[in-house]
Coordinates of N, CA and C in Angstrom, one line a residue:
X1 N 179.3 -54.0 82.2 CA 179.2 -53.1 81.1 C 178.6 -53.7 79.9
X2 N 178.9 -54.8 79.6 CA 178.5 -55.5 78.6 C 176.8 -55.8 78.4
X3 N 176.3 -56.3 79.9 CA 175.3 -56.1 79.8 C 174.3 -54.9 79.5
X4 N 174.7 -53.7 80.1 CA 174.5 -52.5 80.2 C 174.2 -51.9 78.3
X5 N 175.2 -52.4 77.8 CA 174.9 -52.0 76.1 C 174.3 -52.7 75.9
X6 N 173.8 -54.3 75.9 CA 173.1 -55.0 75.3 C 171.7 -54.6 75.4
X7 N 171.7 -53.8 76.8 CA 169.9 -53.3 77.2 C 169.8 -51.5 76.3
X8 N 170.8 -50.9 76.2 CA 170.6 -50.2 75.5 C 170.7 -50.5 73.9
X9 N 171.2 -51.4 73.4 CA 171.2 -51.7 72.4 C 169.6 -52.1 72.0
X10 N 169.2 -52.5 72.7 CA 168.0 -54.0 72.3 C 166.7 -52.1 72.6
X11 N 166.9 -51.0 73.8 CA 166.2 -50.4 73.7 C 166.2 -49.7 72.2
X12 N 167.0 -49.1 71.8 CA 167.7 -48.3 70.6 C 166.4 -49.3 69.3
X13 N 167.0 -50.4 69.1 CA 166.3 -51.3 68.1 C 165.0 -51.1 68.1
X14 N 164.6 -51.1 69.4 CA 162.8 -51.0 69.5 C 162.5 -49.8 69.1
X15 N 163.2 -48.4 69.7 CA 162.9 -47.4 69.1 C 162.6 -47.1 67.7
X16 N 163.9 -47.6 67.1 CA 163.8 -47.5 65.6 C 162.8 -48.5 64.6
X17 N 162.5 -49.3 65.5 CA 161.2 -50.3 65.2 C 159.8 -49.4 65.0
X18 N 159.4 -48.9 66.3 CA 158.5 -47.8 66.2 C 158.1 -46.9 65.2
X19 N 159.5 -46.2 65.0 CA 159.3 -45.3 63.9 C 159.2 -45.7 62.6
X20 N 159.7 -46.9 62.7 CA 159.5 -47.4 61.1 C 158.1 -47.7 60.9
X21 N 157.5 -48.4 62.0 CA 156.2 -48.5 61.7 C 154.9 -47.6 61.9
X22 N 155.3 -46.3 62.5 CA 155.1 -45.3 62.7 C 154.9 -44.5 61.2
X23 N 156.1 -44.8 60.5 CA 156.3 -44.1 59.4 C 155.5 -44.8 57.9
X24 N 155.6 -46.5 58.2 CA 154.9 -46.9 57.6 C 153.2 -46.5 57.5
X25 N 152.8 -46.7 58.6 CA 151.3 -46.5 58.7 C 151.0 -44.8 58.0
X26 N 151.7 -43.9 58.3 CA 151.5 -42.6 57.1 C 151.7 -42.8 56.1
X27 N 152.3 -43.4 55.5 CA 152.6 -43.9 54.1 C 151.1 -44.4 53.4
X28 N 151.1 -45.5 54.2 CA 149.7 -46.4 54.0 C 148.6 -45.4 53.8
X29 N 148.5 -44.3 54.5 CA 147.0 -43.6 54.9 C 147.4 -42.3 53.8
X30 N 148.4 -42.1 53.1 CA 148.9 -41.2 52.0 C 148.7 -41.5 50.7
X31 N 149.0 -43.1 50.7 CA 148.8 -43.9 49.8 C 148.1 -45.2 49.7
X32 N 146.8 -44.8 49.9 CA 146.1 -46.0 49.8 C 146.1 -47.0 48.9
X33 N 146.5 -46.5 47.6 CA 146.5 -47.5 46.4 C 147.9 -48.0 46.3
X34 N 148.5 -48.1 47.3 CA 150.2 -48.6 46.5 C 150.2 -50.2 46.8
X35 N 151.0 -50.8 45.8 CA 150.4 -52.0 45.7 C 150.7 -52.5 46.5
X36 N 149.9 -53.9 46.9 CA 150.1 -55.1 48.6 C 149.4 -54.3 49.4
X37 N 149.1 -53.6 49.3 CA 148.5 -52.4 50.8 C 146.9 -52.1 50.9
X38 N 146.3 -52.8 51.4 CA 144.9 -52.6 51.8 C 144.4 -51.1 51.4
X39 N 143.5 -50.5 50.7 CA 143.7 -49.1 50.3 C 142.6 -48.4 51.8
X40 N 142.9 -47.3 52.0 CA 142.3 -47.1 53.5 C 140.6 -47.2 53.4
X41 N 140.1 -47.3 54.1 CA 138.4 -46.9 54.0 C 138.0 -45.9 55.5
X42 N 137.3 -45.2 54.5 CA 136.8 -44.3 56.3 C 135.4 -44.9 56.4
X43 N 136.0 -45.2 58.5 CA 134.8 -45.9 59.1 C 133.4 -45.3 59.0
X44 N 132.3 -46.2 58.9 CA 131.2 -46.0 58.6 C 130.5 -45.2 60.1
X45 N 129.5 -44.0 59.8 CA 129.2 -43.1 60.9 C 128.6 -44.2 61.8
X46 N 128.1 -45.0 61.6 CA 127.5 -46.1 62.7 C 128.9 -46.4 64.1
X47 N 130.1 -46.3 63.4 CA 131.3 -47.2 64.1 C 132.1 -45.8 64.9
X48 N 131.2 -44.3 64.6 CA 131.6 -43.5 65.3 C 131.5 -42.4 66.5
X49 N 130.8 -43.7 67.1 CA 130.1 -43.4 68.1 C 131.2 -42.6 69.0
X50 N 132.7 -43.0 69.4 CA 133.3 -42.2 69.6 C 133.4 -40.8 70.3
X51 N 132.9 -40.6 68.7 CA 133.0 -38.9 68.7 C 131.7 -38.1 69.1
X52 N 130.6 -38.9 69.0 CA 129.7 -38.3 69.4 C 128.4 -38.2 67.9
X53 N 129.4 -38.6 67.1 CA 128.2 -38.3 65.7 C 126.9 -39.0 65.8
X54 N 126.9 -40.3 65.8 CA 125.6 -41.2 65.9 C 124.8 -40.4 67.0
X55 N 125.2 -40.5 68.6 CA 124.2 -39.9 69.4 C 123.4 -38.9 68.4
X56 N 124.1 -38.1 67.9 CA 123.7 -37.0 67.3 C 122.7 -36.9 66.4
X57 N 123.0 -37.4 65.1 CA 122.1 -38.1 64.2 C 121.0 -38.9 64.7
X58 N 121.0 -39.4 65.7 CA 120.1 -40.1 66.7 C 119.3 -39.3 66.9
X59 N 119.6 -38.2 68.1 CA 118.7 -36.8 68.1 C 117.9 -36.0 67.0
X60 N 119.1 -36.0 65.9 CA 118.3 -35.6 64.5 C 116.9 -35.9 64.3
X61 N 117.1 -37.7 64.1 CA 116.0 -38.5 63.4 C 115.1 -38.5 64.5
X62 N 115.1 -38.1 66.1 CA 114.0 -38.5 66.9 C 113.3 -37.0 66.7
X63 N 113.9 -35.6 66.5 CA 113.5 -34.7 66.0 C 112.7 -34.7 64.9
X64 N 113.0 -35.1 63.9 CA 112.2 -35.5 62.7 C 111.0 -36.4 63.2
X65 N 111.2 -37.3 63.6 CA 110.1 -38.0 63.7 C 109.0 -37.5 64.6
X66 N 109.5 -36.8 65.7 CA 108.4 -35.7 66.6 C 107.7 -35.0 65.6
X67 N 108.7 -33.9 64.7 CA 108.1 -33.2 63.6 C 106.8 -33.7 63.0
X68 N 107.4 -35.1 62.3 CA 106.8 -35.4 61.4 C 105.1 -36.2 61.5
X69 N 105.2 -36.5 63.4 CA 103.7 -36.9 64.1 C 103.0 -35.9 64.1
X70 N 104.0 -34.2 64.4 CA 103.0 -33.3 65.1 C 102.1 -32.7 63.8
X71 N 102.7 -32.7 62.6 CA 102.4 -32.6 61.5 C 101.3 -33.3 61.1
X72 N 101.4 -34.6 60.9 CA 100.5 -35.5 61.0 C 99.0 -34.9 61.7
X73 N 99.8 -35.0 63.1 CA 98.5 -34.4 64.2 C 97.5 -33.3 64.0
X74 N 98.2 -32.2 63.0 CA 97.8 -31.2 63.0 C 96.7 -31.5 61.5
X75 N 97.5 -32.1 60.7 CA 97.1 -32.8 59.1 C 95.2 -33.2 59.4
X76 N 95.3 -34.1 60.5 CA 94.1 -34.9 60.9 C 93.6 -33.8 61.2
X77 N 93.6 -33.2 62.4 CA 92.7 -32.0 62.9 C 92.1 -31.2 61.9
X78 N 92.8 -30.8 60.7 CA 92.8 -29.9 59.9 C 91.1 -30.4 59.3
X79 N 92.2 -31.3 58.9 CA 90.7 -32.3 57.8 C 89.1 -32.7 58.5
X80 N 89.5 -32.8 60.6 CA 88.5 -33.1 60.8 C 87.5 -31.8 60.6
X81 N 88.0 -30.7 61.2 CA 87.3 -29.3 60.7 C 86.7 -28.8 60.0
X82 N 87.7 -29.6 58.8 CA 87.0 -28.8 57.4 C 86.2 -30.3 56.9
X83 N 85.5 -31.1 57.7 CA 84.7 -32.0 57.4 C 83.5 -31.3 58.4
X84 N 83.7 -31.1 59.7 CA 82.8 -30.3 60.1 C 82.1 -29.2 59.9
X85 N 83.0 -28.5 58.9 CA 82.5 -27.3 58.7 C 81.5 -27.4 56.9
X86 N 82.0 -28.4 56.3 CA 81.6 -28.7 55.2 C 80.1 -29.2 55.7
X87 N 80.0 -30.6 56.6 CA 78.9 -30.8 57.5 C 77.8 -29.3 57.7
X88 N 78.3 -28.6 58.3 CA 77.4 -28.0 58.8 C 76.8 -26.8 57.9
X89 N 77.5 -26.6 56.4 CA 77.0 -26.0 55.4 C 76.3 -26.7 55.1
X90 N 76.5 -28.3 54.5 CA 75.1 -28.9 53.9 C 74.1 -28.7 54.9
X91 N 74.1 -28.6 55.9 CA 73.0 -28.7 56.9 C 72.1 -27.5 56.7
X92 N 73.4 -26.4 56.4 CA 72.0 -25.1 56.4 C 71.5 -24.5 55.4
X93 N 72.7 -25.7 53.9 CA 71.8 -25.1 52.8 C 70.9 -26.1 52.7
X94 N 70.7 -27.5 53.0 CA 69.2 -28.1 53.5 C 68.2 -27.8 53.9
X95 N 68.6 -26.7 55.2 CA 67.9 -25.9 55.7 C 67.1 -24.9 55.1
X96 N 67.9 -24.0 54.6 CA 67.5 -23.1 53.6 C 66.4 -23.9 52.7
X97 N 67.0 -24.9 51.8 CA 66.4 -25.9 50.4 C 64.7 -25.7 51.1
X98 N 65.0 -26.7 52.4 CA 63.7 -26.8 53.1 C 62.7 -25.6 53.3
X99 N 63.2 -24.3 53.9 CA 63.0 -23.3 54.2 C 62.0 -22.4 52.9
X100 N 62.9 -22.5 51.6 CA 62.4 -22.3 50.6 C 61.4 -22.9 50.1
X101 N 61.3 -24.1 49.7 CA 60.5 -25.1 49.6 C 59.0 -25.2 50.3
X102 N 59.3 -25.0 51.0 CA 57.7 -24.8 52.0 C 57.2 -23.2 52.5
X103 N 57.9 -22.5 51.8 CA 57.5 -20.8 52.2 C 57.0 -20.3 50.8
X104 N 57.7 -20.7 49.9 CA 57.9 -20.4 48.3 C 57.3 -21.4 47.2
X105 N 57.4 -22.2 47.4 CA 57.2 -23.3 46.5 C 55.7 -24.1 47.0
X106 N 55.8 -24.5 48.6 CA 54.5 -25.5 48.4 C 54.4 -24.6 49.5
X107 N 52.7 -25.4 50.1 CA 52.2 -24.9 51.1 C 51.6 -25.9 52.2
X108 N 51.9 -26.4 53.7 CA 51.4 -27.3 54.0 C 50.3 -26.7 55.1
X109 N 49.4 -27.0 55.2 CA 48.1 -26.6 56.2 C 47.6 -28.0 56.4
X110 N 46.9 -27.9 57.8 CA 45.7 -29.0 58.2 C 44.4 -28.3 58.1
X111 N 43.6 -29.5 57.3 CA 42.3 -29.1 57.4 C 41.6 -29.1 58.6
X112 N 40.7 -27.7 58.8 CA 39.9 -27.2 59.9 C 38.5 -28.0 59.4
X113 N 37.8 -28.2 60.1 CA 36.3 -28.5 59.7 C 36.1 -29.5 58.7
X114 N 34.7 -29.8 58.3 CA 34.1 -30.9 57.1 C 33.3 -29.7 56.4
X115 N 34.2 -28.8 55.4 CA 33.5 -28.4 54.2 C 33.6 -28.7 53.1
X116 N 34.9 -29.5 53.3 CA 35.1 -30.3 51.8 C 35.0 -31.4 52.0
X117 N 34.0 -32.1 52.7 CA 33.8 -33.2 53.1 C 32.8 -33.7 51.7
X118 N 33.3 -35.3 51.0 CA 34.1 -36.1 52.1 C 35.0 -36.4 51.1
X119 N 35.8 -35.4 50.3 CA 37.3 -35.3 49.8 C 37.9 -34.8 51.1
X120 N 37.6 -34.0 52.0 CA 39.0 -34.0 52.8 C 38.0 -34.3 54.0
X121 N 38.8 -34.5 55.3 CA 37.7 -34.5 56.5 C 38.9 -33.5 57.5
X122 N 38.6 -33.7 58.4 CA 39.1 -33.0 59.4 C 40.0 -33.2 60.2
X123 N 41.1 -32.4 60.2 CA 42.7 -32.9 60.7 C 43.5 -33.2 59.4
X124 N 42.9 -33.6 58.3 CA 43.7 -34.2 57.2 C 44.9 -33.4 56.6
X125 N 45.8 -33.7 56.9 CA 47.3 -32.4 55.9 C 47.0 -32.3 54.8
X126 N 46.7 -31.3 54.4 CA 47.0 -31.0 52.5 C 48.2 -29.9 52.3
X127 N 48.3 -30.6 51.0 CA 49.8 -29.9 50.4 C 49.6 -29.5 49.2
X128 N 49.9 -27.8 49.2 CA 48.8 -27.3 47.8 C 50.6 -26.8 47.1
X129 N 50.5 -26.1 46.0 CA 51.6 -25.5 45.0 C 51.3 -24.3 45.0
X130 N 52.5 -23.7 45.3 CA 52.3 -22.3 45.0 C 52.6 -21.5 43.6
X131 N 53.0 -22.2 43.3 CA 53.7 -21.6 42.0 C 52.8 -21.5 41.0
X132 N 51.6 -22.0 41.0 CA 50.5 -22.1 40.0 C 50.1 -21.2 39.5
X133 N 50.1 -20.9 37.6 CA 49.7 -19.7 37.5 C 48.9 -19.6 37.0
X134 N 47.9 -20.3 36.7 CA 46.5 -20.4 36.1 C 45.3 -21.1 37.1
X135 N 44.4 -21.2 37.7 CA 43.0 -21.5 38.2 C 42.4 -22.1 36.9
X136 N 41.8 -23.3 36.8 CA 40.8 -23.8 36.3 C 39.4 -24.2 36.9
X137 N 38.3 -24.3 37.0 CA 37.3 -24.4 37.6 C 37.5 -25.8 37.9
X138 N 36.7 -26.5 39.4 CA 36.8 -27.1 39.7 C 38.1 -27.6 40.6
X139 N 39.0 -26.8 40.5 CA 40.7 -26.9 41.3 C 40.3 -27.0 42.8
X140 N 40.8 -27.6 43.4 CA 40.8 -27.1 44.7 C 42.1 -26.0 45.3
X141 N 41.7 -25.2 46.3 CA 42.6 -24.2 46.3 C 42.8 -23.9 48.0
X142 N 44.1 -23.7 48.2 CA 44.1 -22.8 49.5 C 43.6 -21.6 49.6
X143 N 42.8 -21.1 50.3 CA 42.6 -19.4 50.2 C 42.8 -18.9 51.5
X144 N 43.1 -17.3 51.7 CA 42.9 -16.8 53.0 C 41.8 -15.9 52.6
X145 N 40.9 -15.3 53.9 CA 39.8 -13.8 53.9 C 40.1 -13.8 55.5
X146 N 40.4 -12.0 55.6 CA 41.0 -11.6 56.7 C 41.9 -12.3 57.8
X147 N 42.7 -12.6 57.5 CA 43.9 -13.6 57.8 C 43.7 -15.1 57.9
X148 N 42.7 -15.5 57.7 CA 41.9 -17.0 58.0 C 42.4 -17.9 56.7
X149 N 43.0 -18.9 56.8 CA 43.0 -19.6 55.4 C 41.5 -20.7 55.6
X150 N 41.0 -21.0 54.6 CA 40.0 -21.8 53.9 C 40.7 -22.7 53.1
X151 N 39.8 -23.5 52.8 CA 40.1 -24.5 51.2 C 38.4 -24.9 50.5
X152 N 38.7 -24.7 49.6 CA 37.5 -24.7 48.3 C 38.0 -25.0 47.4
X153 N 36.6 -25.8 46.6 CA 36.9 -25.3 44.9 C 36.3 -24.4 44.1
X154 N 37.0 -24.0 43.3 CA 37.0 -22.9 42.1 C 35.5 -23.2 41.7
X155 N 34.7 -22.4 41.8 CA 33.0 -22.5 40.9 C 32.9 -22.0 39.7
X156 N 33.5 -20.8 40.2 CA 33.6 -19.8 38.7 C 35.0 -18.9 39.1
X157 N 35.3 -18.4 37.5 CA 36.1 -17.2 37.6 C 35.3 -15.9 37.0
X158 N 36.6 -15.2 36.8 CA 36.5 -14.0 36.3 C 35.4 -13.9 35.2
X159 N 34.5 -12.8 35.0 CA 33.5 -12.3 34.2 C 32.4 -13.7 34.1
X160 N 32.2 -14.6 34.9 CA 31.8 -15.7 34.4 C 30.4 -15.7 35.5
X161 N 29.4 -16.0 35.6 CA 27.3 -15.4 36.0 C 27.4 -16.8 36.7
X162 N 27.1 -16.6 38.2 CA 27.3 -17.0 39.2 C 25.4 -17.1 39.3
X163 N 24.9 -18.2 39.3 CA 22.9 -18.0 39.3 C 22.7 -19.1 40.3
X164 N 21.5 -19.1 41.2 CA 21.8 -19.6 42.5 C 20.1 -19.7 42.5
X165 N 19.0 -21.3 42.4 CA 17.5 -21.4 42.9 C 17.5 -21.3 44.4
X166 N 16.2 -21.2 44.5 CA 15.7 -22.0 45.8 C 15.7 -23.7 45.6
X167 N 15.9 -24.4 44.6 CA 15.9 -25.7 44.8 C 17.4 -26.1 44.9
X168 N 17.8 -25.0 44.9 CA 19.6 -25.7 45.4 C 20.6 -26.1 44.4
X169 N 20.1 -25.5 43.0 CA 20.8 -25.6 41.4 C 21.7 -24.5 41.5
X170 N 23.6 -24.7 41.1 CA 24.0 -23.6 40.8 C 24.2 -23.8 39.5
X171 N 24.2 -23.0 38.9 CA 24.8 -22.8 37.3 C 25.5 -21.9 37.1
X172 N 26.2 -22.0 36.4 CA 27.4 -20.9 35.7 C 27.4 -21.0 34.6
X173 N 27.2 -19.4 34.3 CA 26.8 -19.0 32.6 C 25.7 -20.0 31.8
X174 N 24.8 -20.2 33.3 CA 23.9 -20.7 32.5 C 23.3 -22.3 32.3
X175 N 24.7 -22.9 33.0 CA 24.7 -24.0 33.1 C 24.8 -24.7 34.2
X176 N 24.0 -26.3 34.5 CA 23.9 -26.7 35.7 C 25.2 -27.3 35.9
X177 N 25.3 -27.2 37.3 CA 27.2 -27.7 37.8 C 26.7 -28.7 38.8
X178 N 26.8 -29.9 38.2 CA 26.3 -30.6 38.9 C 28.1 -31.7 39.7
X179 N 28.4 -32.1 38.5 CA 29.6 -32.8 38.9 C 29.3 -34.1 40.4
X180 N 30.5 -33.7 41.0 CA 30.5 -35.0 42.1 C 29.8 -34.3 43.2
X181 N 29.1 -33.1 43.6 CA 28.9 -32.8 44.3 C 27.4 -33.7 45.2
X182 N 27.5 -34.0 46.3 CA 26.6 -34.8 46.9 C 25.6 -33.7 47.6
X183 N 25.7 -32.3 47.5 CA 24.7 -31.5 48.9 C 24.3 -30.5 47.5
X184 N 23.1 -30.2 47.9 CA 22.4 -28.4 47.5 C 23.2 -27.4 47.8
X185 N 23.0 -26.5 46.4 CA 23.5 -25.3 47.0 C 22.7 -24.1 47.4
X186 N 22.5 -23.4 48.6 CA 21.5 -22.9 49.0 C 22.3 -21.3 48.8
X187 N 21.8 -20.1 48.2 CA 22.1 -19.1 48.6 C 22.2 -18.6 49.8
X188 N 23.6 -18.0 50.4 CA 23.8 -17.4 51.3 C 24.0 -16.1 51.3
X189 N 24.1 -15.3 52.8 CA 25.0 -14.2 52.6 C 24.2 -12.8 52.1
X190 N 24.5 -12.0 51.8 CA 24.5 -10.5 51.1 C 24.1 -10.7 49.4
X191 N 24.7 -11.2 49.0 CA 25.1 -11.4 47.4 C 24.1 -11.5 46.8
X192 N 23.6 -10.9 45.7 CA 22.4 -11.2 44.7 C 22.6 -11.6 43.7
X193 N 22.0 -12.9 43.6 CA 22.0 -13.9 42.1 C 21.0 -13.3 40.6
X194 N 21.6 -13.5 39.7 CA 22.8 -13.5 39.0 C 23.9 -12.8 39.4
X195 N 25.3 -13.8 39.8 CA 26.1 -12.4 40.3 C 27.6 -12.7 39.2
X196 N 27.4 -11.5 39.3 CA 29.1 -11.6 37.4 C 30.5 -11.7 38.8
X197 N 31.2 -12.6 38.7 CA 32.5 -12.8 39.2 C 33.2 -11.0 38.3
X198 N 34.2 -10.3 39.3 CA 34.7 -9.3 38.8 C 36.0 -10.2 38.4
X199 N 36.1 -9.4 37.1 CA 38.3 -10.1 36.9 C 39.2 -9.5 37.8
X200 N 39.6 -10.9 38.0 CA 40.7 -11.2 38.6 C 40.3 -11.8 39.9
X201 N 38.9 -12.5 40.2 CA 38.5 -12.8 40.9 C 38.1 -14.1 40.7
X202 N 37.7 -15.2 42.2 CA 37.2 -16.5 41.5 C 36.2 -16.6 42.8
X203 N 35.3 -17.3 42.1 CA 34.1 -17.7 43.5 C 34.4 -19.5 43.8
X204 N 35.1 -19.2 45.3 CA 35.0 -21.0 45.6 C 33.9 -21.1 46.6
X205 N 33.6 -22.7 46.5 CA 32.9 -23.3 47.5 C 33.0 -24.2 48.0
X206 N 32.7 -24.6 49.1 CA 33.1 -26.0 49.7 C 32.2 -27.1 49.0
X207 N 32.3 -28.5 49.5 CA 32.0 -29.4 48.6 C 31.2 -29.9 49.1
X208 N 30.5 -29.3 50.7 CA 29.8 -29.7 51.9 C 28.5 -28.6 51.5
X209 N 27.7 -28.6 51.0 CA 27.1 -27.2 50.2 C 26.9 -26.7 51.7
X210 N 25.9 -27.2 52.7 CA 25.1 -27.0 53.2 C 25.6 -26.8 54.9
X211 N 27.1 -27.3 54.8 CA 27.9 -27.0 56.3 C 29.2 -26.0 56.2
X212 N 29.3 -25.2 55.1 CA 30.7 -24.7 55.1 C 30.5 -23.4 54.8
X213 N 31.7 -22.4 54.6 CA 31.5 -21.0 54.9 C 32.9 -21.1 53.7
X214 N 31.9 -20.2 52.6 CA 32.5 -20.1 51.6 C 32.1 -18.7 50.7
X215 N 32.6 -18.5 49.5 CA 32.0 -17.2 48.8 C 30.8 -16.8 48.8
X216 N 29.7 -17.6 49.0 CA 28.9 -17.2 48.9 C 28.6 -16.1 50.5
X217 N 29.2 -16.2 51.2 CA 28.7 -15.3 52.8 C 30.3 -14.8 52.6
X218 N 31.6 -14.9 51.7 CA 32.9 -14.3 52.0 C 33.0 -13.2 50.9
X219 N 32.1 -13.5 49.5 CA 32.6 -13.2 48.3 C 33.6 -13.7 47.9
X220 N 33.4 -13.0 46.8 CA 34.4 -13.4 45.4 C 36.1 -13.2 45.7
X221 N 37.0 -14.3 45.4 CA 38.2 -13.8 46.1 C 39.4 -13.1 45.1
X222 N 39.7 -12.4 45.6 CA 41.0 -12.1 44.7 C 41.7 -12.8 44.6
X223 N 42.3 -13.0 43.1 CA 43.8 -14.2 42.5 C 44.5 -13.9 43.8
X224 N 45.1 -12.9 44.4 CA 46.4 -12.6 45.0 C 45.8 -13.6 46.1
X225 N 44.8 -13.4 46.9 CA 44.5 -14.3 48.2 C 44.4 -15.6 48.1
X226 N 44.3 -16.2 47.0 CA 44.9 -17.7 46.4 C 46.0 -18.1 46.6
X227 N 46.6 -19.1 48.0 CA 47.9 -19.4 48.4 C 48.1 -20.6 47.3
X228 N 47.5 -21.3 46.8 CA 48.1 -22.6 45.9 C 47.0 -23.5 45.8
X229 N 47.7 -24.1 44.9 CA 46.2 -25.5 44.4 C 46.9 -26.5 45.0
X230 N 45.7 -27.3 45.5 CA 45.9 -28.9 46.3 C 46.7 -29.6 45.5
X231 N 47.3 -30.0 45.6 CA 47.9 -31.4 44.9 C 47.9 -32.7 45.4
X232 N 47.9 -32.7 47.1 CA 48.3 -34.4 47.4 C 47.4 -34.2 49.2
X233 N 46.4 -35.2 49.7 CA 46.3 -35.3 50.9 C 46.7 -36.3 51.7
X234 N 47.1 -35.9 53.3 CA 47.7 -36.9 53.6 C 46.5 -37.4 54.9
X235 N 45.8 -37.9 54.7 CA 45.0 -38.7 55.8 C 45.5 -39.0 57.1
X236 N 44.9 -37.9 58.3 CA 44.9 -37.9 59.5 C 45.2 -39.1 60.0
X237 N 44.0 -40.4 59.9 CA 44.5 -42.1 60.4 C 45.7 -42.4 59.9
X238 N 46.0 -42.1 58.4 CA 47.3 -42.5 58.2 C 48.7 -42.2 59.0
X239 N 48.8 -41.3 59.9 CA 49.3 -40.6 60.9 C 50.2 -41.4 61.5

């Protein structure tokens, strides 16, 4: 029997051991500031894996980060687009620029034949202006007659006595027009010398007197049928 109490005894003790430290540890977690006593800290979410939170937050941030590429992904695309599309405006208002520029502004033709020989020869690009709004005598000019363009220069204009020998002298108002011209000018054509240019008209000729087809067998041209004055040639061999 004696034994018998000593085992209940020594259980009893332990019991009450338990609860004391049982009761301690609520204390502690009630009162974290009481003096001697470590004050509690709650574990940091990394240490609570436990429960399931980190996994969690894990999923969070890999969520975010998918977000935050596809975004990205979409960012790039965006901009490549709107570089393409920016691209392809400059391209057509270039187009246009060009478009205008050569329809409006200048005019490029190749020369047919040696009538302006030997300022232009044959095949040579000329690039005349359109925009010109006065003729001076002596200009050189693009012209069309019945859809054909030509190129000449200006002999005379408006109201101004067009007089034509048999020795191959032209004069205007009178006077001999001799200039750089290397050939005779022979009367051609229908036209009777003295002949008065009507206004708004100009009589060209080629510079070849004696090989070209010019006012004298086309007449007198009208301002309107004047596409532009030469400005610049570009030489065929230079090609």
């Amino acid at each position: 029997m004696t034994a018998e109490r000593r085992e209940r005894a020594r259980a009893t003790q332990e019991q009450n051991t338990y609860r004391e430290r049982s009761v301690q540890k609520q204390a502690d977690y009630r009162n974290p500031s009481a003096p001697g006593r470590e004050p509690y800290r709650e574990r940091p979410v990394r240490d609570r894996d436990e429960y399931g939170e980190r996994p969690a937050q894990e999923r969070r941030g890999r969520r975010s980060g998918a977000r935050a590429a596809r975004e990205e992904k979409q960012r790039r695309q965006e901009e490549i687009r709107k570089g393409y599309v920016s691209l392809l405006i400059r391209i057509v208002l270039l187009a246009a620029a060009g478009w205008l520029f050569l329809t409006q502004v200048f005019l490029i033709t190749q020369v047919s034949g040696n009538g302006m020989f030997p300022a232009m020869k044959d095949g040579d690009l000329v690039f005349a202006f359109r925009l010109q709004q006065e003729y001076a005598k002596n200009d050189v000019v693009v012209y069309e007659v019945d859809g054909q363009e030509y190129i000449g220069r200006i002999a005379a204009r408006g109201t101004d006595v067009v007089t034509l020998d048999d020795s191959g002298t032209l004069l205007v108002n009178g006077t001999v027009q001799s200039g750089e011209i290397l050939y005779p000018t022979y009367a051609e054509g229908e036209l009777e010398y003295p002949y008065a240019v009507p206004e708004g008209y100009v009589f060209v000729l080629g510079d070849y007197r004696t090989q070209t087809t010019d006012s004298r067998t086309l007449g007198a041209v009208p301002m309107g049928d004047v596409k532009g004055k030469v400005i610049t040639i570009l030489r065929r061999r230079g090609l």
